[in-house]
């Protein structure tokens, strides 16, 4: 990834309000189907967390592939609101605001830890009822697990997996960013590619207009709401 660091880390979630903008064209509506989580030592914790924080949701991985290994993903788990109608506009807004249209900076931010949820509107003042997690302004709420009420588990490393084994992860969606083209590829739970979108095309309309004006050397209209 041309020297881009792949950090490590982990986190959890409050109920996330749906954003008012439309997701990228052609995407299905949020199915509101019960979510699942990868089997393993944390399964009981994840079930309890789902019951408390996001009882109806879908899980996903968000990450990147390297140019010389396009079928090998480096990704982070997102516990809540993993459907494309939520994740794509969230990634695009974080790319625009937090990463300033730098896709490599977006990848670095996402790979820093696992997430309870992604939310470009989150601030440092956001609080979580769960121990060991914290907000990352402009990105989301980290995911953390505890082995006791007072002891927080060590952060998880970045998950690395071939797309051909995606069905073993027990997530509904996988999103892979391409830093060179500023696009995001959407894969289903078996690793199949279903769509690829430019991040600029997943922005809310006012932000997309601002982006076009900036590329043309113009000035965005004053007072346009984010």
Coordinates of N, CA, C and O in Angstrom, one line a residue, residues 42 53 55 76 93 104 113 122 138-139 143-144 148-149 156 162 167 182 188 192 198 210 213 220:
X42 N -15.2 -14.2 21.5 CA -15.9 -13.0 21.8 C -17.4 -13.2 21.5 O -18.2 -12.2 21.6
X53 N -27.1 -2.6 22.5 CA -26.8 -1.4 21.8 C -27.4 -1.3 20.4 O -27.7 -0.2 19.9
X55 N -29.9 -3.9 18.5 CA -30.6 -5.2 18.4 C -31.0 -5.5 17.0 O -31.2 -6.7 16.7
X76 N -11.3 -3.7 9.1 CA -11.7 -3.6 10.4 C -13.2 -3.9 10.5 O -14.0 -3.6 9.6
X93 N -18.6 11.0 3.7 CA -18.5 12.2 4.5 C -17.3 12.3 5.3 O -16.7 13.4 5.5
X104 N -6.1 7.9 1.3 CA -5.1 7.2 2.1 C -5.3 7.6 3.6 O -5.2 6.7 4.5
X113 N -8.7 1.0 14.3 CA -9.4 0.2 15.3 C -10.6 -0.5 14.7 O -11.1 -0.1 13.6
X122 N -19.9 12.4 14.6 CA -19.5 12.2 16.0 C -18.5 13.2 16.5 O -17.6 13.7 15.7
X138 N -15.4 12.7 13.9 CA -15.5 12.7 12.4 C -15.4 11.3 11.8 O -15.5 11.1 10.6
X139 N -15.2 10.3 12.7 CA -15.0 8.9 12.2 C -16.0 8.0 12.8 O -16.9 7.4 12.1
X143 N -14.7 0.2 19.2 CA -15.3 -1.1 19.8 C -14.3 -1.6 20.8 O -13.2 -1.8 20.5
X144 N -14.8 -2.0 22.0 CA -14.0 -2.6 23.0 C -14.8 -3.6 23.7 O -16.0 -3.5 23.9
X148 N -13.9 -8.5 32.4 CA -14.7 -8.2 33.7 C -15.2 -6.8 33.6 O -15.0 -6.1 32.6
X149 N -15.9 -6.4 34.6 CA -16.5 -5.0 34.5 C -15.5 -3.9 34.5 O -15.7 -2.8 34.2
X156 N -7.8 -5.6 19.3 CA -7.6 -6.6 18.3 C -6.7 -6.0 17.2 O -6.8 -4.8 16.9
X162 N -8.4 -13.5 2.8 CA -8.7 -13.6 1.3 C -10.2 -13.5 1.1 O -11.0 -14.0 1.9
X167 N -17.0 -15.9 3.4 CA -18.2 -16.5 4.0 C -17.9 -17.0 5.4 O -18.9 -17.2 6.1
X182 N -9.9 6.6 -5.4 CA -10.9 7.2 -4.5 C -12.3 6.5 -4.7 O -13.3 7.2 -4.8
X188 N -20.5 -8.7 -1.1 CA -21.5 -9.4 -0.3 C -20.8 -10.4 0.7 O -19.5 -10.5 0.7
X192 N -18.3 -11.8 -3.1 CA -18.6 -11.4 -4.5 C -18.7 -9.9 -4.6 O -19.3 -9.2 -3.8
X198 N -17.5 5.7 -6.8 CA -16.6 6.8 -6.4 C -17.1 7.4 -5.1 O -18.3 7.6 -4.9
X210 N -20.0 21.1 -3.6 CA -18.8 21.8 -3.2 C -17.6 21.2 -3.7 O -16.6 21.9 -4.1
X213 N -17.2 22.3 -7.4 CA -16.8 23.7 -7.4 C -15.3 23.8 -7.1 O -14.6 24.5 -7.8
X220 N -17.7 27.6 -3.4 CA -19.0 27.0 -3.0 C -19.9 28.1 -2.5 O -19.5 29.1 -1.9

